């Protein structure tokens, strides 16, 4: 018998505002942008840094940088459990403190081994930050405006995706030291830490289970159908984004176009997130997912079939539109299938499902490209998303409508 104790969280103060853009929500969005800016400003230059400063081979670079994603994937289910079991504000602040600290580690890592250790530890802290900050952001949203809240919160990520790499590459091409980029990332993360330290979270019940560890303490078991759906979608995204730059260079003739591809992708995501938020607020969650997945299917088909620069860049915007439409809706599905006391577990389940699918796409994509070519790899993306569309339409969507708690 599951023996559950409800413990009142005395560390926080009630938030009663029905206004979406309340002070705490704004601070969460600011922290989200700053933390992702710190992440994205490093993303394009770390391979260059390892290659030019530490003389690392491409295989070593791949292994070292993958530690971040692996560590993040490992910690996320535990992060959800911790967020639900301890005061969320406390977890949030300590997570951001660790996240900021490890940005300083890049300045001190003088060997590849030390860099690998810092990268792995940084991944652990990011997994905790992503779960705790998104959970607290949802806590401070008015329930009736949660669709808009999740959508706008995600826009902060996409703005960082647009700005971060551009700033990073500008600094690099201006012949500044890599340390300038590392310091800028550290400062951005520290400002994010200051922002979350001023967030006021609502009173809630903490869940403390007096039982042996079991899977349901770390994974929202009732969402396995939706998790499988998300795996298919994430598989396609992980595969495509990993190989699009080299594909563009080798097959399309686009030498410096990956930055523009991501810019168009981010613009599509931002536009569709804003449009989708109203539908989600009006209860059209499943409609958003079906429409978004259908648009994604078209986008991946265009990417695979239209082998010209026009098709390459058009597909970026189409995929962005589909991605931005379904992402906040999927997160809403996971949140609405969980009681409030398990919101952290719901968030970590959503994020972990995405990570597992994306990692599988990256891993399997290399084999598909090597043995069957780019066309087979990218048409597989379209097929995977189409399977997700069918599954959600006939299985996962109806299940959500029957079992949702709000």
Short mmCIF file of C-alpha atoms in Angstrom, two decimals:
data_model
loop_
_atom_site.label_atom_id
_atom_site.label_comp_id
_atom_site.label_asym_id
_atom_site.label_seq_id
_atom_site.Cartn_x
_atom_site.Cartn_y
_atom_site.Cartn_z
CA UNK A 1 0.00 0.00 0.00
CA UNK A 2 1.40 3.39 -0.97
CA UNK A 3 1.68 5.40 2.19
CA UNK A 4 1.76 9.08 1.29
CA UNK A 5 2.37 12.01 3.60
CA UNK A 6 1.34 15.52 2.58
CA UNK A 7 3.68 18.13 4.00
CA UNK A 8 2.91 21.83 3.85
CA UNK A 9 5.55 23.91 2.12
CA UNK A 10 6.38 26.72 4.55
CA UNK A 11 9.12 28.23 2.42
CA UNK A 12 6.85 30.05 0.03
CA UNK A 13 4.18 32.73 -0.04
CA UNK A 14 0.83 32.45 -1.76
CA UNK A 15 0.43 33.93 -5.20
CA UNK A 16 -3.16 34.81 -5.95
CA UNK A 17 -2.83 36.99 -9.07
CA UNK A 18 -5.02 36.03 -12.02
CA UNK A 19 -2.77 38.06 -14.31
CA UNK A 20 -0.44 36.01 -16.51
CA UNK A 21 2.31 38.60 -16.64
CA UNK A 22 2.75 38.79 -12.89
CA UNK A 23 6.16 39.56 -11.37
CA UNK A 24 7.15 35.95 -10.67
CA UNK A 25 6.14 34.71 -14.12
CA UNK A 26 8.15 37.51 -15.78
CA UNK A 27 11.17 36.61 -13.65
CA UNK A 28 10.85 32.94 -14.64
CA UNK A 29 10.71 33.91 -18.33
CA UNK A 30 13.72 36.21 -17.94
CA UNK A 31 15.66 33.44 -16.20
CA UNK A 32 14.64 31.02 -18.94
CA UNK A 33 15.93 33.35 -21.66
CA UNK A 34 19.19 34.11 -19.85
CA UNK A 35 19.93 30.46 -19.06
CA UNK A 36 19.25 29.37 -22.64
CA UNK A 37 21.28 32.31 -23.95
CA UNK A 38 24.19 31.09 -21.82
CA UNK A 39 23.67 27.60 -23.25
CA UNK A 40 23.36 28.66 -26.90
CA UNK A 41 26.26 31.10 -26.81
CA UNK A 42 28.54 28.14 -26.05
CA UNK A 43 26.90 25.63 -28.38
CA UNK A 44 28.55 26.59 -31.72
CA UNK A 45 32.03 27.35 -30.35
CA UNK A 46 32.71 24.43 -28.01
CA UNK A 47 33.68 22.09 -30.89
CA UNK A 48 35.98 24.83 -32.20
CA UNK A 49 37.47 25.39 -28.74
CA UNK A 50 38.21 21.69 -28.22
CA UNK A 51 39.70 21.37 -31.69
CA UNK A 52 41.78 24.56 -31.73
CA UNK A 53 42.82 24.90 -28.08
CA UNK A 54 43.01 21.25 -26.97
CA UNK A 55 43.75 19.60 -30.33
CA UNK A 56 40.91 17.11 -29.84
CA UNK A 57 39.85 14.84 -32.70
CA UNK A 58 36.29 14.89 -34.03
CA UNK A 59 35.45 11.60 -32.33
CA UNK A 60 36.75 12.89 -28.98
CA UNK A 61 34.82 16.14 -29.45
CA UNK A 62 31.61 14.19 -30.05
CA UNK A 63 32.16 11.99 -27.01
CA UNK A 64 32.97 14.89 -24.70
CA UNK A 65 30.07 17.09 -25.80
CA UNK A 66 27.57 14.21 -25.64
CA UNK A 67 28.25 13.89 -21.89
CA UNK A 68 26.10 16.99 -21.33
CA UNK A 69 23.04 15.40 -22.95
CA UNK A 70 23.61 12.03 -21.27
CA UNK A 71 23.93 13.60 -17.81
CA UNK A 72 20.86 15.74 -18.43
CA UNK A 73 18.87 12.68 -19.48
CA UNK A 74 19.94 10.72 -16.40
CA UNK A 75 19.08 13.42 -13.86
CA UNK A 76 15.72 14.63 -15.18
CA UNK A 77 13.48 11.90 -13.70
CA UNK A 78 15.12 12.41 -10.30
CA UNK A 79 14.72 16.18 -10.70
CA UNK A 80 10.97 15.77 -11.04
CA UNK A 81 10.81 13.71 -7.88
CA UNK A 82 12.92 16.25 -5.96
CA UNK A 83 10.84 19.19 -7.21
CA UNK A 84 7.67 17.47 -5.95
CA UNK A 85 9.21 16.38 -2.63
CA UNK A 86 10.96 19.56 -1.47
CA UNK A 87 10.18 23.31 -1.59
CA UNK A 88 10.30 24.21 -5.28
CA UNK A 89 11.82 27.64 -4.70
CA UNK A 90 14.70 26.07 -2.77
CA UNK A 91 15.31 23.45 -5.47
CA UNK A 92 15.14 26.15 -8.15
CA UNK A 93 17.69 28.44 -6.49
CA UNK A 94 20.18 25.67 -5.73
CA UNK A 95 19.86 24.26 -9.26
CA UNK A 96 20.63 27.65 -10.79
CA UNK A 97 23.53 28.15 -8.37
CA UNK A 98 25.11 24.89 -9.56
CA UNK A 99 24.32 25.69 -13.21
CA UNK A 100 26.10 29.05 -12.87
CA UNK A 101 29.06 27.59 -10.99
CA UNK A 102 29.88 25.10 -13.74
CA UNK A 103 30.00 27.84 -16.37
CA UNK A 104 33.02 29.04 -14.41
CA UNK A 105 34.44 25.54 -14.73
CA UNK A 106 35.07 26.02 -18.46
CA UNK A 107 37.51 28.81 -17.62
CA UNK A 108 39.48 26.48 -15.33
CA UNK A 109 39.38 23.25 -17.37
CA UNK A 110 42.88 23.06 -18.85
CA UNK A 111 42.77 19.44 -20.08
CA UNK A 112 40.26 17.42 -22.08
CA UNK A 113 39.62 15.19 -19.07
CA UNK A 114 38.79 18.17 -16.82
CA UNK A 115 36.63 19.65 -19.56
CA UNK A 116 34.73 16.36 -19.87
CA UNK A 117 34.10 16.30 -16.11
CA UNK A 118 32.86 19.90 -16.13
CA UNK A 119 30.63 19.19 -19.14
CA UNK A 120 29.04 16.16 -17.47
CA UNK A 121 28.45 17.98 -14.17
CA UNK A 122 27.02 20.93 -16.08
CA UNK A 123 24.57 18.56 -17.78
CA UNK A 124 23.36 17.33 -14.40
CA UNK A 125 22.75 20.89 -13.22
CA UNK A 126 20.95 21.83 -16.45
CA UNK A 127 18.62 18.84 -16.14
CA UNK A 128 17.63 20.09 -12.69
CA UNK A 129 17.28 23.71 -13.87
CA UNK A 130 15.05 22.86 -16.83
CA UNK A 131 12.62 20.86 -14.69
CA UNK A 132 12.53 23.16 -11.66
CA UNK A 133 12.22 26.45 -13.56
CA UNK A 134 9.47 25.23 -15.91
CA UNK A 135 7.57 23.72 -12.96
CA UNK A 136 7.78 26.93 -10.92
CA UNK A 137 6.73 28.94 -13.99
CA UNK A 138 3.61 26.78 -14.30
CA UNK A 139 2.97 27.20 -10.57
CA UNK A 140 2.82 30.99 -10.89
CA UNK A 141 0.58 31.00 -14.00
CA UNK A 142 -3.16 31.47 -13.58
CA UNK A 143 -4.68 28.05 -14.48
CA UNK A 144 -7.04 29.61 -17.06
CA UNK A 145 -4.08 31.12 -18.91
CA UNK A 146 -1.73 28.15 -18.70
CA UNK A 147 -1.75 27.59 -22.47
CA UNK A 148 -0.52 31.11 -23.14
CA UNK A 149 1.87 30.92 -20.23
CA UNK A 150 3.58 27.76 -21.47
CA UNK A 151 3.74 29.12 -25.01
CA UNK A 152 5.29 32.46 -24.05
CA UNK A 153 7.66 30.77 -21.63
CA UNK A 154 8.91 28.65 -24.54
CA UNK A 155 9.34 31.73 -26.73
CA UNK A 156 12.17 32.78 -24.40
CA UNK A 157 14.05 29.60 -25.42
CA UNK A 158 13.53 30.35 -29.09
CA UNK A 159 14.71 33.96 -28.79
CA UNK A 160 17.87 32.67 -27.09
CA UNK A 161 18.30 30.17 -29.94
CA UNK A 162 18.20 33.07 -32.41
CA UNK A 163 20.49 35.46 -30.53
CA UNK A 164 22.98 33.22 -28.70
CA UNK A 165 24.74 31.53 -31.64
CA UNK A 166 24.86 34.80 -33.61
CA UNK A 167 26.57 36.63 -30.73
CA UNK A 168 28.93 33.73 -30.14
CA UNK A 169 30.05 33.43 -33.76
CA UNK A 170 30.46 37.22 -34.03
CA UNK A 171 32.83 37.20 -31.03
CA UNK A 172 34.72 34.21 -32.44
CA UNK A 173 35.07 35.72 -35.92
CA UNK A 174 36.29 38.98 -34.34
CA UNK A 175 39.33 37.07 -33.04
CA UNK A 176 38.49 37.50 -29.38
CA UNK A 177 39.60 34.86 -26.88
CA UNK A 178 37.27 31.94 -26.17
CA UNK A 179 37.37 33.13 -22.56
CA UNK A 180 35.31 36.19 -23.55
CA UNK A 181 32.50 33.86 -24.60
CA UNK A 182 32.85 31.76 -21.44
CA UNK A 183 32.68 34.87 -19.24
CA UNK A 184 29.63 36.19 -21.10
CA UNK A 185 27.87 32.83 -20.57
CA UNK A 186 28.81 32.92 -16.87
CA UNK A 187 27.44 36.47 -16.46
CA UNK A 188 24.20 35.56 -18.26
CA UNK A 189 23.69 32.53 -16.02
CA UNK A 190 24.43 34.58 -12.89
CA UNK A 191 21.78 37.13 -13.90
CA UNK A 192 19.35 34.22 -14.36
CA UNK A 193 20.22 33.08 -10.83
CA UNK A 194 19.45 36.55 -9.49
CA UNK A 195 16.11 36.53 -11.32
CA UNK A 196 14.92 33.21 -9.85
CA UNK A 197 16.04 34.22 -6.38
CA UNK A 198 13.36 36.95 -6.50
CA UNK A 199 10.55 34.64 -7.62
CA UNK A 200 7.68 34.22 -5.14
CA UNK A 201 6.09 30.77 -5.36
CA UNK A 202 2.60 29.76 -4.21
CA UNK A 203 1.89 27.55 -1.23
CA UNK A 204 1.58 23.92 -2.20
CA UNK A 205 1.57 20.44 -0.77
CA UNK A 206 4.75 18.42 -0.85
CA UNK A 207 4.59 14.70 -1.51
CA UNK A 208 6.65 12.45 0.71
CA UNK A 209 6.09 8.75 0.08
CA UNK A 210 7.12 6.31 2.80
CA UNK A 211 7.85 3.37 0.53
CA UNK A 212 10.65 1.74 -1.39
CA UNK A 213 11.81 3.48 -4.53
CA UNK A 214 9.68 2.59 -7.53
CA UNK A 215 9.36 3.80 -11.09
CA UNK A 216 6.16 5.76 -10.49
CA UNK A 217 8.04 8.13 -8.19
CA UNK A 218 10.13 9.32 -11.11
CA UNK A 219 7.91 8.77 -14.16
CA UNK A 220 4.25 9.66 -14.65
CA UNK A 221 3.04 6.18 -15.56
CA UNK A 222 -0.33 7.23 -16.94
CA UNK A 223 1.32 9.14 -19.78
CA UNK A 224 3.11 6.26 -21.54
CA UNK A 225 0.97 6.66 -24.68
CA UNK A 226 1.80 10.35 -24.95
CA UNK A 227 5.47 9.60 -24.19
CA UNK A 228 5.67 7.19 -27.13
CA UNK A 229 4.09 9.84 -29.34
CA UNK A 230 6.67 12.39 -28.26
CA UNK A 231 9.49 9.89 -28.83
CA UNK A 232 8.55 9.64 -32.52
CA UNK A 233 8.43 13.42 -32.93
CA UNK A 234 11.71 13.97 -31.06
CA UNK A 235 13.43 11.18 -33.03
CA UNK A 236 12.82 13.10 -36.26
CA UNK A 237 13.97 16.41 -34.76
CA UNK A 238 17.17 14.93 -33.31
CA UNK A 239 18.10 13.22 -36.58
CA UNK A 240 17.37 16.24 -38.78
CA UNK A 241 19.14 18.89 -36.69
CA UNK A 242 22.26 16.74 -36.32
CA UNK A 243 22.84 16.24 -40.04
CA UNK A 244 21.23 19.29 -41.64
CA UNK A 245 24.44 21.39 -41.78
CA UNK A 246 26.59 18.75 -43.48
CA UNK A 247 23.64 17.74 -45.69
CA UNK A 248 23.18 21.36 -46.77
CA UNK A 249 26.86 21.68 -47.59
CA UNK A 250 27.28 18.34 -49.39
CA UNK A 251 23.95 17.92 -51.20
CA UNK A 252 22.26 21.33 -51.43
CA UNK A 253 25.29 23.58 -51.91
CA UNK A 254 24.52 25.74 -48.87
CA UNK A 255 27.91 26.36 -47.25
CA UNK A 256 27.05 28.78 -44.44
CA UNK A 257 23.31 28.24 -44.23
CA UNK A 258 22.83 26.30 -41.00
CA UNK A 259 22.62 29.52 -39.00
CA UNK A 260 19.86 30.84 -41.29
CA UNK A 261 18.09 27.48 -41.09
CA UNK A 262 17.93 27.71 -37.30
CA UNK A 263 16.86 31.35 -37.51
CA UNK A 264 13.90 30.47 -39.76
CA UNK A 265 13.15 27.48 -37.55
CA UNK A 266 13.05 29.71 -34.47
CA UNK A 267 10.89 32.34 -36.20
CA UNK A 268 8.38 29.63 -37.18
CA UNK A 269 8.33 28.29 -33.61
CA UNK A 270 7.78 31.74 -32.08
CA UNK A 271 4.93 32.65 -34.45
CA UNK A 272 3.11 29.35 -34.02
CA UNK A 273 3.56 29.30 -30.24
CA UNK A 274 1.83 32.67 -29.97
CA UNK A 275 -1.00 31.52 -32.27
CA UNK A 276 -1.31 28.17 -30.49
CA UNK A 277 -1.57 29.66 -27.01
CA UNK A 278 -5.12 30.93 -27.56
CA UNK A 279 -6.29 27.52 -28.79
CA UNK A 280 -4.78 25.81 -25.76
CA UNK A 281 -6.44 28.30 -23.41
CA UNK A 282 -9.75 27.48 -25.09
CA UNK A 283 -9.27 23.78 -24.45
CA UNK A 284 -8.18 22.83 -27.99
CA UNK A 285 -5.10 20.95 -26.81
CA UNK A 286 -5.54 17.84 -28.92
CA UNK A 287 -6.48 19.91 -31.98
CA UNK A 288 -3.21 21.81 -31.64
CA UNK A 289 -1.19 18.61 -31.47
CA UNK A 290 -2.92 17.07 -34.49
CA UNK A 291 -2.51 20.24 -36.56
CA UNK A 292 1.10 20.71 -35.47
CA UNK A 293 2.03 17.11 -36.20
CA UNK A 294 0.40 17.30 -39.65
CA UNK A 295 2.40 20.47 -40.42
CA UNK A 296 5.57 18.75 -39.19
CA UNK A 297 4.94 15.81 -41.52
CA UNK A 298 4.72 18.20 -44.46
CA UNK A 299 7.87 20.04 -43.30
CA UNK A 300 9.99 16.90 -43.09
CA UNK A 301 8.67 15.69 -46.46
CA UNK A 302 9.68 19.01 -48.02
CA UNK A 303 13.12 18.75 -46.41
CA UNK A 304 13.63 15.24 -47.84
CA UNK A 305 12.07 15.70 -51.29
CA UNK A 306 12.86 19.32 -52.29
CA UNK A 307 16.63 19.13 -52.71
CA UNK A 308 17.28 22.80 -53.44
CA UNK A 309 18.17 25.83 -51.27
CA UNK A 310 14.57 27.08 -51.50
CA UNK A 311 13.21 23.79 -50.19
CA UNK A 312 15.92 23.60 -47.55
CA UNK A 313 15.00 26.96 -46.02
CA UNK A 314 11.23 26.65 -46.61
CA UNK A 315 11.22 23.40 -44.66
CA UNK A 316 12.90 25.16 -41.71
CA UNK A 317 10.00 27.58 -41.35
CA UNK A 318 7.36 24.85 -41.86
CA UNK A 319 8.99 22.55 -39.31
CA UNK A 320 9.23 25.49 -36.90
CA UNK A 321 5.52 26.22 -37.31
CA UNK A 322 4.62 22.61 -36.56
CA UNK A 323 7.05 22.33 -33.66
CA UNK A 324 5.86 25.54 -32.03
CA UNK A 325 2.24 24.45 -32.32
CA UNK A 326 2.59 21.02 -30.75
CA UNK A 327 5.30 21.58 -28.10
CA UNK A 328 3.28 23.69 -25.60
CA UNK A 329 0.23 21.51 -26.25
CA UNK A 330 2.16 18.33 -25.43
CA UNK A 331 3.48 19.88 -22.22
CA UNK A 332 -0.08 20.86 -21.30
CA UNK A 333 -1.17 17.26 -21.88
CA UNK A 334 1.41 15.93 -19.42
CA UNK A 335 0.59 18.62 -16.84
CA UNK A 336 -3.17 18.00 -17.12
CA UNK A 337 -2.77 14.26 -16.63
CA UNK A 338 -1.03 14.80 -13.28
CA UNK A 339 -2.26 16.08 -9.90
CA UNK A 340 -0.70 19.38 -8.84
CA UNK A 341 1.52 17.61 -6.31
CA UNK A 342 3.16 15.64 -9.16
CA UNK A 343 3.64 18.55 -11.53
CA UNK A 344 7.43 18.25 -11.33
CA UNK A 345 7.23 14.56 -12.23
CA UNK A 346 4.94 15.41 -15.15
CA UNK A 347 7.40 18.03 -16.41
CA UNK A 348 10.38 15.70 -16.11
CA UNK A 349 8.44 12.94 -17.90
CA UNK A 350 7.68 15.31 -20.77
CA UNK A 351 11.29 16.50 -21.04
CA UNK A 352 12.79 13.03 -20.64
CA UNK A 353 10.50 11.61 -23.34
CA UNK A 354 11.78 14.28 -25.69
CA UNK A 355 15.42 13.66 -24.72
CA UNK A 356 15.19 9.91 -25.23
CA UNK A 357 13.60 10.34 -28.66
CA UNK A 358 16.10 12.98 -29.78
CA UNK A 359 19.05 10.90 -28.55
CA UNK A 360 17.71 7.86 -30.44
CA UNK A 361 17.36 9.97 -33.58
CA UNK A 362 20.95 11.22 -33.29
CA UNK A 363 22.29 7.72 -32.66
CA UNK A 364 20.26 5.91 -35.34
CA UNK A 365 20.61 8.75 -37.83
CA UNK A 366 24.32 8.10 -38.27
CA UNK A 367 23.69 4.47 -39.18
CA UNK A 368 20.87 5.35 -41.58
CA UNK A 369 22.94 8.02 -43.36
CA UNK A 370 26.00 5.75 -43.62
CA UNK A 371 24.10 2.73 -44.96
CA UNK A 372 21.13 4.20 -46.84
CA UNK A 373 21.90 7.86 -47.52
CA UNK A 374 20.40 11.21 -46.60
CA UNK A 375 17.14 10.76 -48.47
CA UNK A 376 16.29 7.59 -46.55
CA UNK A 377 17.23 9.27 -43.26
CA UNK A 378 15.05 12.34 -43.82
CA UNK A 379 12.08 10.49 -45.31
CA UNK A 380 12.28 8.34 -42.16
CA UNK A 381 11.77 11.56 -40.19
CA UNK A 382 8.57 12.28 -42.14
CA UNK A 383 7.38 8.69 -41.63
CA UNK A 384 8.05 8.78 -37.87
CA UNK A 385 6.07 12.00 -37.46
CA UNK A 386 3.21 10.61 -39.58
CA UNK A 387 3.08 7.54 -37.31
CA UNK A 388 2.91 9.93 -34.33
CA UNK A 389 0.02 11.75 -36.02
CA UNK A 390 -1.96 8.53 -36.48
CA UNK A 391 -1.22 7.30 -32.97
CA UNK A 392 -2.26 10.56 -31.33
CA UNK A 393 -5.41 10.87 -33.42
CA UNK A 394 -6.70 7.39 -32.56
CA UNK A 395 -5.04 6.40 -29.26
CA UNK A 396 -3.24 9.08 -27.24
CA UNK A 397 -5.61 11.98 -27.91
CA UNK A 398 -8.80 10.08 -26.97
CA UNK A 399 -7.03 8.73 -23.86
CA UNK A 400 -6.14 12.28 -22.80
CA UNK A 401 -9.70 13.51 -23.27
CA UNK A 402 -10.99 10.66 -21.07
CA UNK A 403 -8.41 10.93 -18.29
CA UNK A 404 -7.41 14.59 -18.01
CA UNK A 405 -7.73 16.09 -14.54
CA UNK A 406 -8.40 19.68 -15.62
#
